[in-house]
Tab-separated table of C-alpha atoms in Angstrom:
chain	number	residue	atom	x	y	z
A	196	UNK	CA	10.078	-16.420	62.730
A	197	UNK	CA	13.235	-17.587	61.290
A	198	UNK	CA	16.654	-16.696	61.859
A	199	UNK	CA	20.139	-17.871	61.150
A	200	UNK	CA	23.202	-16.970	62.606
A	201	UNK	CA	26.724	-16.802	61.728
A	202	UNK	CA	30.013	-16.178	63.931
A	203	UNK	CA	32.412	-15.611	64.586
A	204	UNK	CA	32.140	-11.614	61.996
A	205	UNK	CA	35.939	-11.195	61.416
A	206	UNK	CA	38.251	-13.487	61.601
A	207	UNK	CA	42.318	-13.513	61.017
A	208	UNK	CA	44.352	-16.398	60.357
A	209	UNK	CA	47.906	-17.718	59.935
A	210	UNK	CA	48.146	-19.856	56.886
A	211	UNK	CA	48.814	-23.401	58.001
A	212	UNK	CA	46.517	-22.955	61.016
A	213	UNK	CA	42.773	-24.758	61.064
A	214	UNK	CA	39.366	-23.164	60.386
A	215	UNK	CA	36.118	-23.549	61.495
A	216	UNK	CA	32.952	-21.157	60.927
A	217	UNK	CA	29.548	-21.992	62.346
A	218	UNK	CA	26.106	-21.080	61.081
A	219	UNK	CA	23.080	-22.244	62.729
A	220	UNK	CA	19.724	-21.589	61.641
A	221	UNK	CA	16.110	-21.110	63.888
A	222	UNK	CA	12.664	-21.327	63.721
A	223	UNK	CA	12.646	-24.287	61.217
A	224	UNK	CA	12.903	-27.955	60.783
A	225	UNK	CA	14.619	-29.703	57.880
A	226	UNK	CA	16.400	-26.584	56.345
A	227	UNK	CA	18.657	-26.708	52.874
A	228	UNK	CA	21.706	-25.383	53.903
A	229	UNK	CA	24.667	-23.268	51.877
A	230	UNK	CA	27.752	-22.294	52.438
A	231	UNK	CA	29.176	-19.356	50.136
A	232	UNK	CA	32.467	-17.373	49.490
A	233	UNK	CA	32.020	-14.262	47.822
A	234	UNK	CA	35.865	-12.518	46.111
A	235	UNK	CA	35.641	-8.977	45.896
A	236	UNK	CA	34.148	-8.176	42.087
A	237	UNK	CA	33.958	-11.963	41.579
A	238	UNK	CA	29.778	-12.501	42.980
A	239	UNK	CA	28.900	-15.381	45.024
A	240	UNK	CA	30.430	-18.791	44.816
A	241	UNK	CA	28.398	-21.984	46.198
A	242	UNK	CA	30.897	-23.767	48.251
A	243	UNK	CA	28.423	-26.414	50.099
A	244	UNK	CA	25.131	-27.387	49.910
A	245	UNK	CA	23.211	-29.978	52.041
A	246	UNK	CA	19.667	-31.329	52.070
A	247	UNK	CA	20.094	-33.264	55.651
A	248	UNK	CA	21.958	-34.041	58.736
A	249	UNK	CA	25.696	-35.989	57.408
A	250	UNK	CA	24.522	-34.789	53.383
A	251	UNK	CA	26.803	-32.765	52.128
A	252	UNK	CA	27.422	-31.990	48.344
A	253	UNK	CA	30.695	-29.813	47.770
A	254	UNK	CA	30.503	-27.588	44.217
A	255	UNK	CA	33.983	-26.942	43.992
A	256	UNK	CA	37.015	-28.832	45.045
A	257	UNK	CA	39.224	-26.890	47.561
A	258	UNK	CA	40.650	-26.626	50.768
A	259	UNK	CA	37.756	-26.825	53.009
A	260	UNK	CA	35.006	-28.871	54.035
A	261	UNK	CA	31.714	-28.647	55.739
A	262	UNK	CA	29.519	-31.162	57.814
A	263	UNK	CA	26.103	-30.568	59.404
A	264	UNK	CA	26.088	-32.359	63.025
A	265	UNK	CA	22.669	-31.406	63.580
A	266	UNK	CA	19.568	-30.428	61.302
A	267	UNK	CA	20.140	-26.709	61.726
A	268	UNK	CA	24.146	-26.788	62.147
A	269	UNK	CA	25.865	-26.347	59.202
A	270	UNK	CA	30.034	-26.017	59.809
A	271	UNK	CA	33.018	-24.731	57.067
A	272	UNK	CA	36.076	-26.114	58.364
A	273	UNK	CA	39.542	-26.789	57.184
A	274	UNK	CA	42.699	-28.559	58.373
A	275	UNK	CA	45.317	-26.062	56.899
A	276	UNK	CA	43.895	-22.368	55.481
A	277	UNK	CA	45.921	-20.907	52.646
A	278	UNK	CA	46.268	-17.512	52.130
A	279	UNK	CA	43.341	-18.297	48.457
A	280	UNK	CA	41.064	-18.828	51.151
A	281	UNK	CA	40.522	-15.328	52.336
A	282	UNK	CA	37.324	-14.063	51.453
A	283	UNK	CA	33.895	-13.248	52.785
A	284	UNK	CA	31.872	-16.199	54.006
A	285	UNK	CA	28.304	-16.303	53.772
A	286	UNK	CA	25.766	-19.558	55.044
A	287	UNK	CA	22.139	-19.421	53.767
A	288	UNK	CA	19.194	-21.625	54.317
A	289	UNK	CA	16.350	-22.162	52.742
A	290	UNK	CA	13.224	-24.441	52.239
A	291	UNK	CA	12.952	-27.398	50.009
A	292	UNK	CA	13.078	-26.700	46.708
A	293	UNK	CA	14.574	-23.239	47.308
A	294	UNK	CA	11.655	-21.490	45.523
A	295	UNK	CA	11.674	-18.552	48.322
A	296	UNK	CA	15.109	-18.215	47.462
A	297	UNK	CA	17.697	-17.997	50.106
A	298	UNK	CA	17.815	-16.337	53.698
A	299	UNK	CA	21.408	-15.054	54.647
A	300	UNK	CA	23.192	-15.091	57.369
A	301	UNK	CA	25.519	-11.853	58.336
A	302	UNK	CA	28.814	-13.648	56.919
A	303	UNK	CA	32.443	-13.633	58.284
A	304	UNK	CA	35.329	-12.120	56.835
A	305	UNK	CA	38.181	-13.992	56.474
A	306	UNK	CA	41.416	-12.857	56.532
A	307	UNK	CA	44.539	-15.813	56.171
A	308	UNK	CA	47.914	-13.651	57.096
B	122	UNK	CA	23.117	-25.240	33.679
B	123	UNK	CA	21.703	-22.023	34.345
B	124	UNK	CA	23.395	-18.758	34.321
B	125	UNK	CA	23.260	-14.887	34.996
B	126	UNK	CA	24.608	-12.232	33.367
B	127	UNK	CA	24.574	-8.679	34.930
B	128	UNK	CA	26.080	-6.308	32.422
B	129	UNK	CA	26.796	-3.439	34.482
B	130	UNK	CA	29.117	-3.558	36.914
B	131	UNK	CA	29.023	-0.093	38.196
B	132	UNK	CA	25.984	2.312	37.938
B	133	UNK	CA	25.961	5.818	39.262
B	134	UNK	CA	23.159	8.014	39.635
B	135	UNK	CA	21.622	11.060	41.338
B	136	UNK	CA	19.509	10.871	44.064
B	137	UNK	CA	15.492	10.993	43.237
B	138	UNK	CA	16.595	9.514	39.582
B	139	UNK	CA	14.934	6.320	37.909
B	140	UNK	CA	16.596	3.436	37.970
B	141	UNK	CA	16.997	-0.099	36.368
B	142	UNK	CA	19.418	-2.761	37.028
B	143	UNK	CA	19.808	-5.316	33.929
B	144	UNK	CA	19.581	-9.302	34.284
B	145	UNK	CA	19.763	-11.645	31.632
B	146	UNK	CA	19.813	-15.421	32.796
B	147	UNK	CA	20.068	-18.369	30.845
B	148	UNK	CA	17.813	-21.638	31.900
B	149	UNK	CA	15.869	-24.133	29.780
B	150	UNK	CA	12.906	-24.517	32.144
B	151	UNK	CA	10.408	-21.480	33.497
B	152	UNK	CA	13.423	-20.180	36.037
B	153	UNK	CA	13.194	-18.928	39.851
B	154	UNK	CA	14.531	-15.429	39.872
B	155	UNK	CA	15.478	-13.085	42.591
B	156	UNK	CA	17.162	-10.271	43.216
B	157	UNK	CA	19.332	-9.030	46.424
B	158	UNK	CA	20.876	-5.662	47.642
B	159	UNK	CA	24.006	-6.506	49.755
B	160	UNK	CA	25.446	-3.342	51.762
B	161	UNK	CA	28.869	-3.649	52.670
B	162	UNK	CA	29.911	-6.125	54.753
B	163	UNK	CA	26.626	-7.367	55.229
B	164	UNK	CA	24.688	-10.179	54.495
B	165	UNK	CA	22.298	-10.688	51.212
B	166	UNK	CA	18.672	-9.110	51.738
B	167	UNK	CA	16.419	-10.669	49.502
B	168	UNK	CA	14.432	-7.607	47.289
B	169	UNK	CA	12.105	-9.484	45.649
B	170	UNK	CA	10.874	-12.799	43.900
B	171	UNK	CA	9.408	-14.679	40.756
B	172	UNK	CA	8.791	-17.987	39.943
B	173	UNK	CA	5.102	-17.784	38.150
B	174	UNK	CA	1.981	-15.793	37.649
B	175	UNK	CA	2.127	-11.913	36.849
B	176	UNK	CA	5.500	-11.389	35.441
B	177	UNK	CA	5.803	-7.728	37.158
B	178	UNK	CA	6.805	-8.199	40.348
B	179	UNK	CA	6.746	-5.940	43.793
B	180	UNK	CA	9.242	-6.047	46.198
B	181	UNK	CA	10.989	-3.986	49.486
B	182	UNK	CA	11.593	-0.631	49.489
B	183	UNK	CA	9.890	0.284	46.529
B	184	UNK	CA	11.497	-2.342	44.102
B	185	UNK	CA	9.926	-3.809	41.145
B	186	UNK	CA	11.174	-6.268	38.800
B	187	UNK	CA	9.884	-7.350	35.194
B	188	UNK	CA	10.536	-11.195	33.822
B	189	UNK	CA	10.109	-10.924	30.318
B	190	UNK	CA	11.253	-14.711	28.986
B	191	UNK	CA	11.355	-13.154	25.085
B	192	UNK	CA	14.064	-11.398	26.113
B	193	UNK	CA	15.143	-13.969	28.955
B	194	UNK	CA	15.334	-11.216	31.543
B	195	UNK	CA	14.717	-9.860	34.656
B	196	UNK	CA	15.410	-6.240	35.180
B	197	UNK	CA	15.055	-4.254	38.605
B	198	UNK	CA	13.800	-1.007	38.827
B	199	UNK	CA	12.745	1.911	41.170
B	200	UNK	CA	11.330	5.028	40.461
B	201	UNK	CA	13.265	7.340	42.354
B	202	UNK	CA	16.140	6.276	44.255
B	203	UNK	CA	17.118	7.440	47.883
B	204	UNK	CA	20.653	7.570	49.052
B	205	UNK	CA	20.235	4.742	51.342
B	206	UNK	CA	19.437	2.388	47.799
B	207	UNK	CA	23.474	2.688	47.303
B	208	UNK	CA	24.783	-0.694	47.586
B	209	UNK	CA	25.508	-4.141	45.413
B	210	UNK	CA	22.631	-5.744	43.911
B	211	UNK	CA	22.751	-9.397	43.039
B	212	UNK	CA	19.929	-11.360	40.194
B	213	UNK	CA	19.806	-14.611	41.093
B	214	UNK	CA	18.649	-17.559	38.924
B	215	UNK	CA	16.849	-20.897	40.624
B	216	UNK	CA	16.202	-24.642	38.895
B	217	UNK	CA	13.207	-25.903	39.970
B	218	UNK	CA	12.045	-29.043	40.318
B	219	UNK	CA	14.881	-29.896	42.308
B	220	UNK	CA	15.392	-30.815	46.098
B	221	UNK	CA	18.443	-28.604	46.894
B	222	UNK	CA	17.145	-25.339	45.010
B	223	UNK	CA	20.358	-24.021	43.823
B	224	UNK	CA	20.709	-20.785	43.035
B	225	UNK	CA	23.297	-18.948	40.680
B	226	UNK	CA	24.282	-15.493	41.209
B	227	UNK	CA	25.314	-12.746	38.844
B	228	UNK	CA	28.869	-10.747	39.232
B	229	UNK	CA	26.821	-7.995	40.997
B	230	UNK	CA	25.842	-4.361	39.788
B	231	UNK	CA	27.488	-1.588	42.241
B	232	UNK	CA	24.703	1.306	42.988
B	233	UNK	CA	26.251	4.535	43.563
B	234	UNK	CA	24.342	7.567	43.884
B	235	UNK	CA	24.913	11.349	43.542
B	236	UNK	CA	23.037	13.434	46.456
C-alpha cells in the first residue's frame, strides 16, 4: 500500500535562518506531488505542485521554494524564513489526473520566532 | 477557475443528532469533489469521493454525500453523529482532464458536538 511521510512534526525557527521540510511518498511510481500551507481559519493554500522529477509549478509567489530530487521526494525549502511563513505544512500525493483526490501526509507545524 | 464555498464556518451539535455540512463549488465542466475531516493537528483524511455515476455517494465512518449540479452542490451528511465526528471538514473541488489534478479547498466547516 501507499504511504507518504512527512518530518520533521514541529518545527521552530529564527527568522533569517533557512528551511527545509521533506515529504517522501511509498508504494508508487510517478506520483503528483503538493505542497500546502494551511493559516488557521484561512483553509488550504496550494503552495507547489509537480508532475515529475526537476517539474515544479509554484501557485503563489513567496518566500520558499520546492524541488523534487527524486520521483517520490518532494522538498519546501527557503533561504531566509520570515515570521508570514509560520503555518502548518502539509505535502500530498496523488495519481495522475488527481481523480482519487489527494493522500496527506501528517504535516509540520511551523513556528518562525 | 473553480471554486468552493463552505458557508458555515462553525456548526455545533449534540451527539446522536443529524447532520449536514454545506458545499457549493463553482466549475464549468462535470467537477471532482471530495470531502475531508482534518482533526487537529493532523493530516487531511479523505471521507469520500465523486467524479461520475450515482450522484449519492458513501463514504468512511458512516458519511454520505449528495452532488446535485442544479444546485451546484455537494453536501455531507451523517445520520447520527458520535463524539469522535468533532473535527474540521474540508469540500474539495477537482478539474479534470488535466495532468496535475488540482484541487481547491473550501475555508473549512468546524464540527463541534454536544455529548
Amino acid at each position: 500500500s501507499q504511504t507518504i511521510h512527512q518530518w520533521p512534526a514541529t518545527l521552530v525557527q529564527p527568522v533569517g535562518s533557512p528551511l527545509s521540510l521533506e515529504c517522501t511518498v511509498e508504494g508508487t511510481s510517478n506520483p503528483n506531488l503538493y505542497w500546502y500551507r494551511q493559516a488557521a481559519g484561512r483553509g488550504l493554500q496550494l503552495l507547489f505542485y509537480s508532475v515529475g522529477i526537476g517539474q515544479i509549478s509554484s501557485e503563489v509567489p513567496q518566500n520558499l521554494s520546492a524541488s523534487r530530487p527524486q520521483d517520490r521526494q518532494f522538498i519546501l525549502s527557503s533561504k531566509k524564513l520570515l515570521l508570514s511563513d509560520s503555518g502548518f505544512y502539509l505535502c500530498a500525493w496523488s495519481v495522475w489526473g488527481g481523480r482519487d483526490g489527494y493522500t496527506f501526509g501528517s504535516g509540520t507545524r511551523l513556528t518562525v520566532v | 477557475a473553480q471554486s468552493v464555498t463552505q458557508p458555515d464556518i462553525h456548526i455545533t451539535v449534540s451527539e446522536g443528532a443529524s447532520l449536514e455540512l454545506r458545499c457549493n463549488y463553482s466549475y464549468g465542466a462535470t467537477p471532482y469533489l471530495f470531502w475531508y475531516v482534518q482533526s487537529p493537528g493532523q493530516g487531511l483524511q479523505l471521507l469520500l469521493k465523486y467524479f461520475s455515476g450515482d450522484t449519492l455517494v458513501q463514504g468512511i465512518k458512516g458519511f454520505e454525500a449528495e452532488f446535485k449540479r442544479s444546485q451546484s452542490s455537494f453536501n455531507l451528511r451523517k445520520p447520527s453523529v458520535h463524539w469522535s465526528d468533532a473535527a474540521e471538514y474540508f469540500c474539495a473541488v477537482g478539474a479534470g482532464g488535466t495532468s496535475y489534478g488540482k484541487l481547491t479547498f473550501g475555508q473549512g466547516t468546524i464540527l463541534t458536538v454536544h455529548p
